[in-house]
Each structure stands twice: as C-alpha cells, then as structure tokens.
mmCIF file of C-alpha atoms and ligand atoms in Angstrom:
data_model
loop_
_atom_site.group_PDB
_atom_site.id
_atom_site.type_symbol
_atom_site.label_atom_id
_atom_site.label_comp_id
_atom_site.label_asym_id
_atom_site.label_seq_id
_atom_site.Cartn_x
_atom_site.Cartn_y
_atom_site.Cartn_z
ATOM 1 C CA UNK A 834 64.069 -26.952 -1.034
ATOM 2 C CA UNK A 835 60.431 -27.972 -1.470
ATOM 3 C CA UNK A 836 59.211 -30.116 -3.752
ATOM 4 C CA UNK A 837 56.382 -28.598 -6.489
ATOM 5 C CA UNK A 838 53.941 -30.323 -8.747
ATOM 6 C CA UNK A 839 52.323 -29.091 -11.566
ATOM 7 C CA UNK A 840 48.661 -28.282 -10.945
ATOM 8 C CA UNK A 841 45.701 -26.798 -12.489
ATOM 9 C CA UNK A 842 44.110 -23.911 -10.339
ATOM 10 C CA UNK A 843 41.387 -21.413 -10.831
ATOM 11 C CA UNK A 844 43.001 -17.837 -11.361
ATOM 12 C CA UNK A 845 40.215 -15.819 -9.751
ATOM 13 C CA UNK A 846 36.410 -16.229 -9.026
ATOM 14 C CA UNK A 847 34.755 -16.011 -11.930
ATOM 15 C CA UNK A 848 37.611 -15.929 -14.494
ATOM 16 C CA UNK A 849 40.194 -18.522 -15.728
ATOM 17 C CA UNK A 850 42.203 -21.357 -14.932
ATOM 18 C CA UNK A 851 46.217 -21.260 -14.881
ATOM 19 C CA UNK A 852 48.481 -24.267 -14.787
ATOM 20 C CA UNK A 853 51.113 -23.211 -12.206
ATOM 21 C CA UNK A 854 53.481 -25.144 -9.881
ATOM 22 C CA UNK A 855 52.605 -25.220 -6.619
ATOM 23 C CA UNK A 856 54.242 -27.510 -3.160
ATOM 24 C CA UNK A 857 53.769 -31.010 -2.877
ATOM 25 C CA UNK A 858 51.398 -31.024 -0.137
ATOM 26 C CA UNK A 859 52.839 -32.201 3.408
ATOM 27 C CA UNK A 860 51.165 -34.605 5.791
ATOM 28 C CA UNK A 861 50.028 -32.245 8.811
ATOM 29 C CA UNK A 862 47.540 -34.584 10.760
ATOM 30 C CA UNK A 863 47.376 -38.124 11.666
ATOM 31 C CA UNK A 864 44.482 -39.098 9.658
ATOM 32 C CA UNK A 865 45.752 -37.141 6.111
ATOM 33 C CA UNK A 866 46.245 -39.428 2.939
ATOM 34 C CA UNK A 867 48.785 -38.098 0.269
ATOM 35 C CA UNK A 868 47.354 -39.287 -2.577
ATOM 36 C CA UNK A 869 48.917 -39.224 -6.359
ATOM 37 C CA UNK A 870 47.165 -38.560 -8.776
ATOM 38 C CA UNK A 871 47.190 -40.444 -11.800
ATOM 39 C CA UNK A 872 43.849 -39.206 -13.537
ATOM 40 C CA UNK A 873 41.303 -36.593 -13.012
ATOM 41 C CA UNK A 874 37.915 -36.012 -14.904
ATOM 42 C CA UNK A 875 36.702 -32.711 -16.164
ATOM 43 C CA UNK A 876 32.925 -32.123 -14.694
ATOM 44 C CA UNK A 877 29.942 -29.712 -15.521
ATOM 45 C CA UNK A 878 31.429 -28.105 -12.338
ATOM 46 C CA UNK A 879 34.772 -27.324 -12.836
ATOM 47 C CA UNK A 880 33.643 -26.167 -16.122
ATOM 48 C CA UNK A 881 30.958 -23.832 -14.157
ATOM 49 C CA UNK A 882 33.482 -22.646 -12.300
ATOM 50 C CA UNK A 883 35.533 -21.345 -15.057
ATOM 51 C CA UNK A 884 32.903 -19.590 -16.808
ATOM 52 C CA UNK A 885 31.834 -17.909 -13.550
ATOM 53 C CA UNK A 886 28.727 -19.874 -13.072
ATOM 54 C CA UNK A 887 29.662 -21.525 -9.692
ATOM 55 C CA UNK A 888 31.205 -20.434 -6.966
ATOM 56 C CA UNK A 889 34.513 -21.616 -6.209
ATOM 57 C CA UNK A 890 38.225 -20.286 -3.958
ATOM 58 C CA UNK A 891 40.369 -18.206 -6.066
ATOM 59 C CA UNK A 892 43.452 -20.166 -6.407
ATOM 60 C CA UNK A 893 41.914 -22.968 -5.681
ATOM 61 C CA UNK A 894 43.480 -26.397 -7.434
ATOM 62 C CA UNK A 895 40.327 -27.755 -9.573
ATOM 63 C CA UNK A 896 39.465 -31.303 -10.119
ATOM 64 C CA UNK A 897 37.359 -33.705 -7.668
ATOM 65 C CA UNK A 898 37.149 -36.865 -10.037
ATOM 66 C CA UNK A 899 40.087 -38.943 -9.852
ATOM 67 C CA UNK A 900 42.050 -41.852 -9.433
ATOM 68 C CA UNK A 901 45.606 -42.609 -8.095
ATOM 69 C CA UNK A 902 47.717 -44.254 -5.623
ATOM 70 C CA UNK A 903 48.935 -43.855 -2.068
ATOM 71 C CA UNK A 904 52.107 -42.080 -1.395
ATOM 72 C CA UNK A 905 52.231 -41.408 1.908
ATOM 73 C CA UNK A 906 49.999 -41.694 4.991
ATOM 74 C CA UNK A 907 49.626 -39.962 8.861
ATOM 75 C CA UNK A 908 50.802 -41.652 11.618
ATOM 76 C CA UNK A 909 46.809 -43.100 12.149
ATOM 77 C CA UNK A 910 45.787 -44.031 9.154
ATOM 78 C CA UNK A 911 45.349 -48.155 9.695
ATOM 79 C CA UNK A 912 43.275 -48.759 6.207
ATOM 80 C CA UNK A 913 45.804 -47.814 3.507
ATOM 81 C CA UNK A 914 49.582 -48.229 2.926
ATOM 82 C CA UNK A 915 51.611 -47.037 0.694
ATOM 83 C CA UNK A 916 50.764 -47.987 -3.460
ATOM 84 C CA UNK A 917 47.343 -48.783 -2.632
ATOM 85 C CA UNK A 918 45.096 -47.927 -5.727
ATOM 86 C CA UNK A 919 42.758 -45.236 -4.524
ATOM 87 C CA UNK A 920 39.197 -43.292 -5.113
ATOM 88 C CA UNK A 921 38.773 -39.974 -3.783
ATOM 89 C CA UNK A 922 35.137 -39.055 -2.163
ATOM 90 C CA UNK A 923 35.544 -35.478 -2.136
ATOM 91 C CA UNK A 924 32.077 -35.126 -0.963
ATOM 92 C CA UNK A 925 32.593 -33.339 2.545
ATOM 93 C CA UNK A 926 30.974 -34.565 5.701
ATOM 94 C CA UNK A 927 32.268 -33.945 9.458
ATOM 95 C CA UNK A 928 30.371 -36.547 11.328
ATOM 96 C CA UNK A 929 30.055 -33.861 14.501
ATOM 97 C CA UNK A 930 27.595 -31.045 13.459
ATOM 98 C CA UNK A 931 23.829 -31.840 13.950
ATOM 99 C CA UNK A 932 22.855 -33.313 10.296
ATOM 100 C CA UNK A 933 25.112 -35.786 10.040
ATOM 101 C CA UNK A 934 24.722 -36.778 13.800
ATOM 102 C CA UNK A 935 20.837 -37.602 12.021
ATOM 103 C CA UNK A 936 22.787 -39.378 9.560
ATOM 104 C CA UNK A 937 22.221 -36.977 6.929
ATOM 105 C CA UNK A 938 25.844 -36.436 5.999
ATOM 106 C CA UNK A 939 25.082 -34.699 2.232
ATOM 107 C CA UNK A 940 23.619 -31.742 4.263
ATOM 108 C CA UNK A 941 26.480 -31.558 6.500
ATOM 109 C CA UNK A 942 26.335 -27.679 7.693
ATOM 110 C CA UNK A 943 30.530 -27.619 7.981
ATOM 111 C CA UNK A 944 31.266 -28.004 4.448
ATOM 112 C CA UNK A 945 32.900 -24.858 3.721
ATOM 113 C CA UNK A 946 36.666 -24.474 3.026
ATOM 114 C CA UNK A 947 36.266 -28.663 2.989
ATOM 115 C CA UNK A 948 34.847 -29.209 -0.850
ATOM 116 C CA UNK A 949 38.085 -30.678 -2.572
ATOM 117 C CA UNK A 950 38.154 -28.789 -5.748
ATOM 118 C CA UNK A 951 35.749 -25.883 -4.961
ATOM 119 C CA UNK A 952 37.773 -24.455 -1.713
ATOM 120 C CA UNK A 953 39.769 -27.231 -0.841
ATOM 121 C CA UNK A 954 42.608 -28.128 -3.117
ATOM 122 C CA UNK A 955 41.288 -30.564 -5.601
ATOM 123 C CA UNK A 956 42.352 -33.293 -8.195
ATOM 124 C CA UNK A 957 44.127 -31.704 -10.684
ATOM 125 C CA UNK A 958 47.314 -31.988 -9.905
ATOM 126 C CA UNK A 959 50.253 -34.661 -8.960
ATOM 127 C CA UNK A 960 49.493 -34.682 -5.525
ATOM 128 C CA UNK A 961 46.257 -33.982 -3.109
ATOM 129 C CA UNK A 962 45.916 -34.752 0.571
ATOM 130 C CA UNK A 963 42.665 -36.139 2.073
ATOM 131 C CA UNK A 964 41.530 -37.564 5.496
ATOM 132 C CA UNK A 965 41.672 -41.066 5.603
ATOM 133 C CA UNK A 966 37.613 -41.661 5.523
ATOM 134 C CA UNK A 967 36.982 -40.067 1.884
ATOM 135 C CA UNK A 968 40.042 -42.568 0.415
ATOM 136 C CA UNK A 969 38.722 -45.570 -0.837
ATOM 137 C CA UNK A 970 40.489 -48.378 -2.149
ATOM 138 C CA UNK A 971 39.940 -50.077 -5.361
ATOM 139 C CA UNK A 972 40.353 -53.662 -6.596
ATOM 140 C CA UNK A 973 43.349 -54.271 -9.312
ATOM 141 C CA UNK A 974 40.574 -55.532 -12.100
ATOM 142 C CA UNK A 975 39.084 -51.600 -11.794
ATOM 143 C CA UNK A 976 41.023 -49.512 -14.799
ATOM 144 C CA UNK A 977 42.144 -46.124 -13.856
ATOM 145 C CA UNK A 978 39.582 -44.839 -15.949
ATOM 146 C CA UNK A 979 36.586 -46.715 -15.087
ATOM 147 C CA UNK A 980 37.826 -45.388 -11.071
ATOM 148 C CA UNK A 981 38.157 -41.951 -11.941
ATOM 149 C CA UNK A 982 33.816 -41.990 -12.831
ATOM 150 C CA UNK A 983 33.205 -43.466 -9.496
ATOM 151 C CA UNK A 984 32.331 -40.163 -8.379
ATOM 152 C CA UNK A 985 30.147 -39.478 -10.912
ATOM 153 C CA UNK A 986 28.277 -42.922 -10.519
ATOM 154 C CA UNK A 987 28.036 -41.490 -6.944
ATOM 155 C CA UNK A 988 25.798 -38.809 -8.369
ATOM 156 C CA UNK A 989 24.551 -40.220 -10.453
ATOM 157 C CA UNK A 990 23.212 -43.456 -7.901
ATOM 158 C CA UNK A 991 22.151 -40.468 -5.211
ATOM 159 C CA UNK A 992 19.452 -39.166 -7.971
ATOM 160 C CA UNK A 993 18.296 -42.384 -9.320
ATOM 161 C CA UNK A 994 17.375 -43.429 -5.681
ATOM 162 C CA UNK A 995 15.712 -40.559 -4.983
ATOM 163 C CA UNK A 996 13.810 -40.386 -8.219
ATOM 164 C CA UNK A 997 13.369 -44.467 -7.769
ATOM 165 C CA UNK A 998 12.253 -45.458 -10.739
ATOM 166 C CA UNK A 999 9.836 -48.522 -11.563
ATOM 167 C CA UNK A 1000 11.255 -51.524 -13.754
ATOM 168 C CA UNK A 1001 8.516 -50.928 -16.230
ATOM 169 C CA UNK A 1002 8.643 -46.955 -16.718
ATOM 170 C CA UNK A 1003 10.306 -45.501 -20.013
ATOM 171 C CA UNK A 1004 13.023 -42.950 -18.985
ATOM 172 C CA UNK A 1005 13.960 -39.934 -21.074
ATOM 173 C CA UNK A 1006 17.118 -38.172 -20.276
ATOM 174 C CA UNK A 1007 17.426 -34.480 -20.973
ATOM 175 C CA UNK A 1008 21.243 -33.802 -21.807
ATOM 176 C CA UNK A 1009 24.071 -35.903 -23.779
ATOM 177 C CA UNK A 1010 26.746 -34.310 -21.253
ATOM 178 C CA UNK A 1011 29.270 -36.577 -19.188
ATOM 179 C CA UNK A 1012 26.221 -37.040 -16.551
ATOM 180 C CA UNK A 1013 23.297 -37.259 -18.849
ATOM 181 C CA UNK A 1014 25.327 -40.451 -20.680
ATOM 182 C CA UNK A 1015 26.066 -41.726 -17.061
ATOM 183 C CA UNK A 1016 22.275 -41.700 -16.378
ATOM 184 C CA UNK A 1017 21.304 -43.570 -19.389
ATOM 185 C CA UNK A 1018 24.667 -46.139 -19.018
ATOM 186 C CA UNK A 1019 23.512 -46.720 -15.297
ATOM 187 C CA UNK A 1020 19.702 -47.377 -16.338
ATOM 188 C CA UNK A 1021 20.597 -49.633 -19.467
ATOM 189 C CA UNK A 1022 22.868 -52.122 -17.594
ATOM 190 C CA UNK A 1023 19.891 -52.128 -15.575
ATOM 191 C CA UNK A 1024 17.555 -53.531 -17.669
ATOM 192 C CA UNK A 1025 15.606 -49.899 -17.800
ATOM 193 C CA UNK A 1026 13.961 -48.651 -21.134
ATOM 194 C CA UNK A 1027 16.218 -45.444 -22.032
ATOM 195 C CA UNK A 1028 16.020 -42.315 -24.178
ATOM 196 C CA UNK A 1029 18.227 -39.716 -24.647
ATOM 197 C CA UNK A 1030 17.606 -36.056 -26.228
ATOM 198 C CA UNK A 1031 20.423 -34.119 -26.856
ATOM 199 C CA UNK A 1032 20.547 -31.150 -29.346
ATOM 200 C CA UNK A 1033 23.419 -30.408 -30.281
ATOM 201 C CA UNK A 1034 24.374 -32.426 -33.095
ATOM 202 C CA UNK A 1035 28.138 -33.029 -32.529
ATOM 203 C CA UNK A 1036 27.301 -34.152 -28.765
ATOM 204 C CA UNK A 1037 24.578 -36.114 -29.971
ATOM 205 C CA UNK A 1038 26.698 -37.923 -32.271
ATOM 206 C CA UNK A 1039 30.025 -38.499 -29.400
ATOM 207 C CA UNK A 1040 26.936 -39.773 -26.904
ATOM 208 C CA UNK A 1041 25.476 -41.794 -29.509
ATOM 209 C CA UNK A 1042 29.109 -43.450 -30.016
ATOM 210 C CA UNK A 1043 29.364 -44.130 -26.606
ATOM 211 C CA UNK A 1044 26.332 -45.424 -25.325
ATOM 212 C CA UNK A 1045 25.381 -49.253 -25.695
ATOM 213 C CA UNK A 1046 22.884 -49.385 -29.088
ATOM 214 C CA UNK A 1047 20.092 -50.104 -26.065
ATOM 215 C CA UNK A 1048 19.768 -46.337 -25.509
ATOM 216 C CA UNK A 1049 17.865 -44.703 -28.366
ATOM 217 C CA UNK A 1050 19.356 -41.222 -28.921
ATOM 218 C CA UNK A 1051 16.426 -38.980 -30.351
ATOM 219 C CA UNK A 1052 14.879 -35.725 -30.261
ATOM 220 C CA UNK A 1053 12.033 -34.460 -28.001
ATOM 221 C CA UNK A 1054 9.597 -34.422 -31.645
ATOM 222 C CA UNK A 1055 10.015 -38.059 -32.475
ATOM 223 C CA UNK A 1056 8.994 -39.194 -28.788
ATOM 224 C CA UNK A 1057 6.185 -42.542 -28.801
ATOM 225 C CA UNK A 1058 4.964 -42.377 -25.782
ATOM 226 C CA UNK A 1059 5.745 -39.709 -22.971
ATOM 227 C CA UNK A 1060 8.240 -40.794 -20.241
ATOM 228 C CA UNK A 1061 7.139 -41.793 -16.822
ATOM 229 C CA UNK A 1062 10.581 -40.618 -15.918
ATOM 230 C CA UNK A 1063 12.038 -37.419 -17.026
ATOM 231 C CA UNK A 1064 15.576 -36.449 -16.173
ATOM 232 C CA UNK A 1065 16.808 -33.193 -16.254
ATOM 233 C CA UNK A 1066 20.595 -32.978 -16.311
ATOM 234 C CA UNK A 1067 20.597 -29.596 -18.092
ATOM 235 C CA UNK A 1068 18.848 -27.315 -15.612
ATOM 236 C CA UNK A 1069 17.222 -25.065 -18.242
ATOM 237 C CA UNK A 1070 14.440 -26.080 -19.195
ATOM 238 C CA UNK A 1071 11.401 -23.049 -19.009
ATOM 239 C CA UNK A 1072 8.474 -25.504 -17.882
ATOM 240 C CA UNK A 1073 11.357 -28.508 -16.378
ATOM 241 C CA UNK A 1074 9.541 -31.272 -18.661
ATOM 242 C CA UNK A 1075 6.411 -31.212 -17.500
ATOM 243 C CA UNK A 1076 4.865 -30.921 -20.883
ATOM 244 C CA UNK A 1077 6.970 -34.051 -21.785
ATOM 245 C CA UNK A 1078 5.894 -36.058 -18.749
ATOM 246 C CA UNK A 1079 3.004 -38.721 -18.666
ATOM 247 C CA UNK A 1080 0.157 -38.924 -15.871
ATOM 248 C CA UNK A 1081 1.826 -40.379 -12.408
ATOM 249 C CA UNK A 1082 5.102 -39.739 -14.268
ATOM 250 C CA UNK A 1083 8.555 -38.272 -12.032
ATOM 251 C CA UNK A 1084 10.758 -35.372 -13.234
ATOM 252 C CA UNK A 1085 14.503 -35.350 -11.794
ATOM 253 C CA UNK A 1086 16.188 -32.319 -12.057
ATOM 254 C CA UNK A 1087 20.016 -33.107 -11.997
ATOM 255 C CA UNK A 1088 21.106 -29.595 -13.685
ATOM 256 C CA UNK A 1089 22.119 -26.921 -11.351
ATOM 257 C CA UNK A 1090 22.068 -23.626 -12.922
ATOM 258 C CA UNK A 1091 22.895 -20.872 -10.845
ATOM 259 C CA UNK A 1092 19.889 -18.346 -11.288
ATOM 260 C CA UNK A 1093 17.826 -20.619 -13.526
ATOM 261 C CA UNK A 1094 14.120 -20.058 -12.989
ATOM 262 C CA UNK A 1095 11.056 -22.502 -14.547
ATOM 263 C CA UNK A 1096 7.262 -21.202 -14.691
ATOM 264 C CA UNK A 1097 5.221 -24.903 -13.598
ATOM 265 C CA UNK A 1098 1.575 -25.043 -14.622
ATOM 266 C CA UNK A 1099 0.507 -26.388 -11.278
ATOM 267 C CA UNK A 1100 -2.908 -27.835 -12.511
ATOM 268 C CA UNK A 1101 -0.853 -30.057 -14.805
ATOM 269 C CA UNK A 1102 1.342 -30.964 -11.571
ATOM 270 C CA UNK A 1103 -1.925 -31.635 -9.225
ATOM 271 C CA UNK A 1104 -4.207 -33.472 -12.095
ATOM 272 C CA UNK A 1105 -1.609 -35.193 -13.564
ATOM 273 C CA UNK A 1106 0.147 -36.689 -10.144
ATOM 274 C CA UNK A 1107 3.358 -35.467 -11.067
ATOM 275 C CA UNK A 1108 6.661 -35.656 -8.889
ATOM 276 C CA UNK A 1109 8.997 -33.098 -8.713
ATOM 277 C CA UNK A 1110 12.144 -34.300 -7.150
ATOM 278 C CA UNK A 1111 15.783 -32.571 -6.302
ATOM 279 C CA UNK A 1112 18.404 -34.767 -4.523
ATOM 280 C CA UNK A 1113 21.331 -32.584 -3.553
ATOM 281 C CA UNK A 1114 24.802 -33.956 -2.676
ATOM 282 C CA UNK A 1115 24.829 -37.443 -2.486
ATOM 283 C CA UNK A 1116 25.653 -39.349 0.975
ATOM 284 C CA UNK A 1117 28.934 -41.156 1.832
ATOM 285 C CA UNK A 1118 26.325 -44.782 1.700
ATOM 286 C CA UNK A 1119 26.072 -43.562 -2.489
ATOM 287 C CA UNK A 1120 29.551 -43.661 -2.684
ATOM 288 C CA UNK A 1121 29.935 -46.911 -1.418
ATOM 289 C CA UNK A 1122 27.438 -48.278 -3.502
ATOM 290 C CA UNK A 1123 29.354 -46.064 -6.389
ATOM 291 C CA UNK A 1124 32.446 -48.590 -5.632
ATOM 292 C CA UNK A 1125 30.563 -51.810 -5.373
ATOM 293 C CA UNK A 1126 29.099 -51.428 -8.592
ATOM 294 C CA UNK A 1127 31.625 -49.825 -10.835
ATOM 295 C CA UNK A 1128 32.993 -53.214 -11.455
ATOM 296 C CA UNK A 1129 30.264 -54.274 -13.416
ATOM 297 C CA UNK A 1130 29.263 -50.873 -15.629
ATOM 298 C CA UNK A 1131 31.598 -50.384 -18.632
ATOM 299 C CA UNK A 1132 31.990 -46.778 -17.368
ATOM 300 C CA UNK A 1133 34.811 -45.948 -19.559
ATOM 301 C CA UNK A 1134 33.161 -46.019 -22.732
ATOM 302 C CA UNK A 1135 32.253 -42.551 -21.675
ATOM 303 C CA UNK A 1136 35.731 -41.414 -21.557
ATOM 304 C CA UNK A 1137 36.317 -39.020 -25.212
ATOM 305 C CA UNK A 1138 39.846 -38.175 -24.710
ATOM 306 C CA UNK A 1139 42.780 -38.717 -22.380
ATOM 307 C CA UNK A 1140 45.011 -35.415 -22.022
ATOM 308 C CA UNK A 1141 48.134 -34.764 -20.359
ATOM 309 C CA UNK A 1142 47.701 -32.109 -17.205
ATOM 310 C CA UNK A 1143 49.800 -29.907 -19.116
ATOM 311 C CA UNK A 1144 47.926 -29.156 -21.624
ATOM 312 C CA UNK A 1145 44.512 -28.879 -19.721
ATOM 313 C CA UNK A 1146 43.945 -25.652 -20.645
ATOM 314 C CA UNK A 1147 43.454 -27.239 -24.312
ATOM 315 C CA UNK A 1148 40.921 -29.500 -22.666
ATOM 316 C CA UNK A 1149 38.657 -26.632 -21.640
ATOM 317 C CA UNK A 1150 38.430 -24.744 -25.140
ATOM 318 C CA UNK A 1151 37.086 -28.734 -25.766
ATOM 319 C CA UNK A 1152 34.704 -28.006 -23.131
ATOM 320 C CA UNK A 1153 33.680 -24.565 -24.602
ATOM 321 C CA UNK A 1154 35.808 -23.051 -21.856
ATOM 322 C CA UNK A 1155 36.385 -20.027 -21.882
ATOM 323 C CA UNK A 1156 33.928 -19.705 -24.846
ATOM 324 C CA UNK A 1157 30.647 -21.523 -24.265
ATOM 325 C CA UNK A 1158 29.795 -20.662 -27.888
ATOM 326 C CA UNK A 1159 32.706 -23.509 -29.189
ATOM 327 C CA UNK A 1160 30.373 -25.945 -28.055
ATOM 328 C CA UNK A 1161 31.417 -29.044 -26.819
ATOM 329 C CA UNK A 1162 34.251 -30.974 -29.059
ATOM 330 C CA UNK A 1163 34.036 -33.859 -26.246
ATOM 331 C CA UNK A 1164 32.341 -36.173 -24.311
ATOM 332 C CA UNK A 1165 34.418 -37.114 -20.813
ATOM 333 C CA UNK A 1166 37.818 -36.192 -20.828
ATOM 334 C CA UNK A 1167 40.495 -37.512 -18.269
ATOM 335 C CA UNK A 1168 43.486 -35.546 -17.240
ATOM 336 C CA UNK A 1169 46.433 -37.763 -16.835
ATOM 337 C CA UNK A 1170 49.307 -37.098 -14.727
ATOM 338 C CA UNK A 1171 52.687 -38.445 -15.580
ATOM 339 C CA UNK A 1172 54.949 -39.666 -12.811
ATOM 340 C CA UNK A 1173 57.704 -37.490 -14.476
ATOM 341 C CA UNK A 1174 55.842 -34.390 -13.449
ATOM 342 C CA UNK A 1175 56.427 -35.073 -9.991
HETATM 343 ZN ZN1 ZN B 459 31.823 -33.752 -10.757
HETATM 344 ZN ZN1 ZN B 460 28.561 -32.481 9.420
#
C-alpha cells in the first residue's frame, strides 16, 4: 500500500485550494532529498495564485517557504543525512542552459515544470522531494520559524542589492505585507533610517506590533522629508512613487501585479536623476547570504499565527483568500505539520 500525506494543492488555475491526501513522494534519482516538512509560510504568491492572479499547475501542492528535516536521501547525495535540519531554495536553476553558464542562474531559461510550489510540488505538505543543491542545512540555534523566512530574506537581500542603498538615505517602504515588514526588519538591523506606509488600518496596526519601535509606521501625508529610497512591495501604485521620491533618489519595485500598468512623468525621471530598478528572481549567491545572516535578524517577530496544515484553508480567508475584500486578519502565518499526519 502507499503511504499518503496530507497536502495543500491548488484545485484548478485560477480557482481554489483543496487539502487532499496525496503519496509520500519516492526517491527516483540519485541526487533527490526527501525532505519533511515541519513548517511552511503563506506568501503574496501562493495567495496570487489562489485568487487567479498568478499563474500556477492545477493540482499543484502550494507552499515554497519552509523548514524541516531530512528523511531520506538518493544514493549520491554526500552533504546531508538523515535528521539534518533543512532550508528549501525552491528557486530553480539548471546550471546547463546558457544564462546560468554566464552565471546568471535567476534567469535560468529551464525553469518550467521546476518552480517548487508553482508547477513543481511545493511545501505544503508532510513531505517534498528536492535535488540535493537547493537543500540547505541549518545550524541547531536557527528556530523553525526564523528558517522557514529564509526564503523570503532571499528576496528580500536580491532587491536591496540591486536597489543598493546608501547608509545615509531615508527609506520608505510602500506595503505592511509579510515582505514590506521584511524590508524594513532587514534595513533596521542595519542601521538604515526606515518608514513604513501601510493603509489599511488593521495591517498597519499587526506591522506596527511587529516591527522594532526603530521603524516609524506612518502615512504617505505626514512624510518630513521625501525618501531617497522608495520601495514598492505593492505593485500598484499609478505613478510607482515618483511623486514621493527626492532628487537622485531610487524607486524599487518589489510588487508584481500581473497586468498592472503606471503612467511615469519622464521629465521628473530625467531632471530629477531618478532610478528605476526591478530585480527579478534572486540568485542561488542571495540565498546563501539569506542563511548566513538569518542568525542574527529576529525574523520571527514577523510570524502572526502558527496553524495546523489542516486547517489551512482557514488561513487563507485570514489572507482575504478567496475574498480579497476580508482584508488581511494577519501578518505571516506558518503552516505547521504534525509528525502524526504522516
Ligand atoms: Zn514567497
Ligand atoms: Zn539554467
């Protein structure tokens, strides 16, 4: 008989997710990694997903944030064993096709049907099977929790390197989601002068909570100076910031909205020597860097809510999933998977 697991999987394309049983994957190639799961955040994306605003493989098992141990490993796997506490990257790259033989792995062309959790099996469920390069261990001091953000750091670390920031600009992030908070956690800790501008009240308030008092939480009126940095982890904005912007100032846009158009007054762009930068998927180096400094950020302090798998679907009306206009009841939440389940 084969073993099942419980697992959280999107129903079709653009519609809703089920929790289903499904088999415990098996170990096909040399280099594959069964990992358990033992936690799995809910991102903008899976949440995009369900509402139909990213793409994604009916039937697909959901979830790309997580944490968990080793179960079982291919006959060449030499740098995990069994029990290891693990990461997964779940960032695809092949290392064969020509971008990532120029090093530029995020643009890897042979992504498809390899995205864990978009049309790969994903996260959120007891078991998921990776090759051995995107498993990462983790040292005993890093909590579950704090490991299941690495991912996010990841992202988050890819932007802020691309925007590269100066220690003396003022930063204003657009968003109080999971990843605007990240942002302004990351650029804290580092010493950076932070705003945040979040709208909606109840997020505003769960952000506010979580955030070290060093971020100032405020609205887009009540604004000193403007930002030299503007960070867009929305994706909506009509004119992306610009009017917020100073002279020589950088706009970041994180949010990726499907279809989502902005009308830039270019004079303001070429007089005012403003940046306009995008940094797409980040690169296997930002994931390392992810792990190296997760030790030190109190990443957690994000985390809203810890919910059982089986009730996940309770975690998306949280999310404003399948009705965006619930709003948002939480900040992170973690899906934890008991070892009973399996
Ligand atoms: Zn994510
Ligand atoms: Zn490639």
């Amino acid at each position: 008989m084969t073993a099942t697991m419980p697992a959280y999987t999107l129903h079709s394309a653009a519609s809703h997710g089920t929790l289903t049983r499904r088999p415990v994957p098996i170990i096909t190639e040399p280099e594959d990694v069964l990992v358990r799961i033992t936690m799995t955040g809910i991102c903008g994306t899976d949440r995009a997903i369900l509402l139909g605003e990213a793409a994604a493989a009916p039937g697909v098992v959901l979830g790309h944030e997580s944490a968990g141990r080793v179960a079982a490993v291919g006959a060449a796997v030499r740098s995990l064993r069994g029990g290891d506490r693990v990461v997964v990257n779940p960032t695809y790259y092949c290392t064969a096709c020509p971008m990532c033989r120029r090093g530029r792995m995020a643009l890897c062309r042979a992504k498809d049907g390899h995205e864990i959790g978009v049309d790969r099996d994903g996260t959120m469920a007891q078991y998921a099977l990776v090759p051995e390069r995107f498993v990462h261990p983790i040292p005993d001091e890093l909590p579950d929790q704090r490991a299941a953000l690495v991912e996010p750091l990841a992202c988050v670390l890819n932007n802020l390197r691309r925007a590269a920031p100066r220690w003396d600009d003022t930063i204003l992030v657009v968003g109080g989601g999971p990843i605007g908070a990240l942002c302004a956690l990351v650029l804290t800790c580092r010493g950076f002068r932070v705003q945040l501008t979040e709208p909606d009240p109840r997020r505003a308030a769960l952000v506010r909570e979580a955030l070290p008092r060093s971020v100032e939480v405020t609205a887009v009126a009540d604004l000193v100076r403007p930002p030299d940095l503007v960070i867009d982890t929305v994706g909506t904005m009509p004119g992306i910031g610009i009017d917020l912007v100073g002279d020589g100032g950088t706009i970041l846009v994180m949010g990726e909205r499907l279809g989502s158009v902005a009308r830039i007054p270019l004079h303001r762009l070429a007089t005012g020597a403003i940046r306009l930068v995008g940094a797409g998927p980040y690169a296997p180096a930002d994931f390392r860097s992810a792990l190296k400094l997760a030790p030190g950020l109190p990443l957690e302090s994000l985390v809203s809510h810890e919910i059982p798998l089986d009730r996940a679907g309770e975690a998306m009306t949280m999310l404003g999933v399948p009705d965006p206009a619930d709003g948002y009841a939480a900040l992170k939440i973690l899906l934890t998977m008991s070892a009973a389940d399996a």
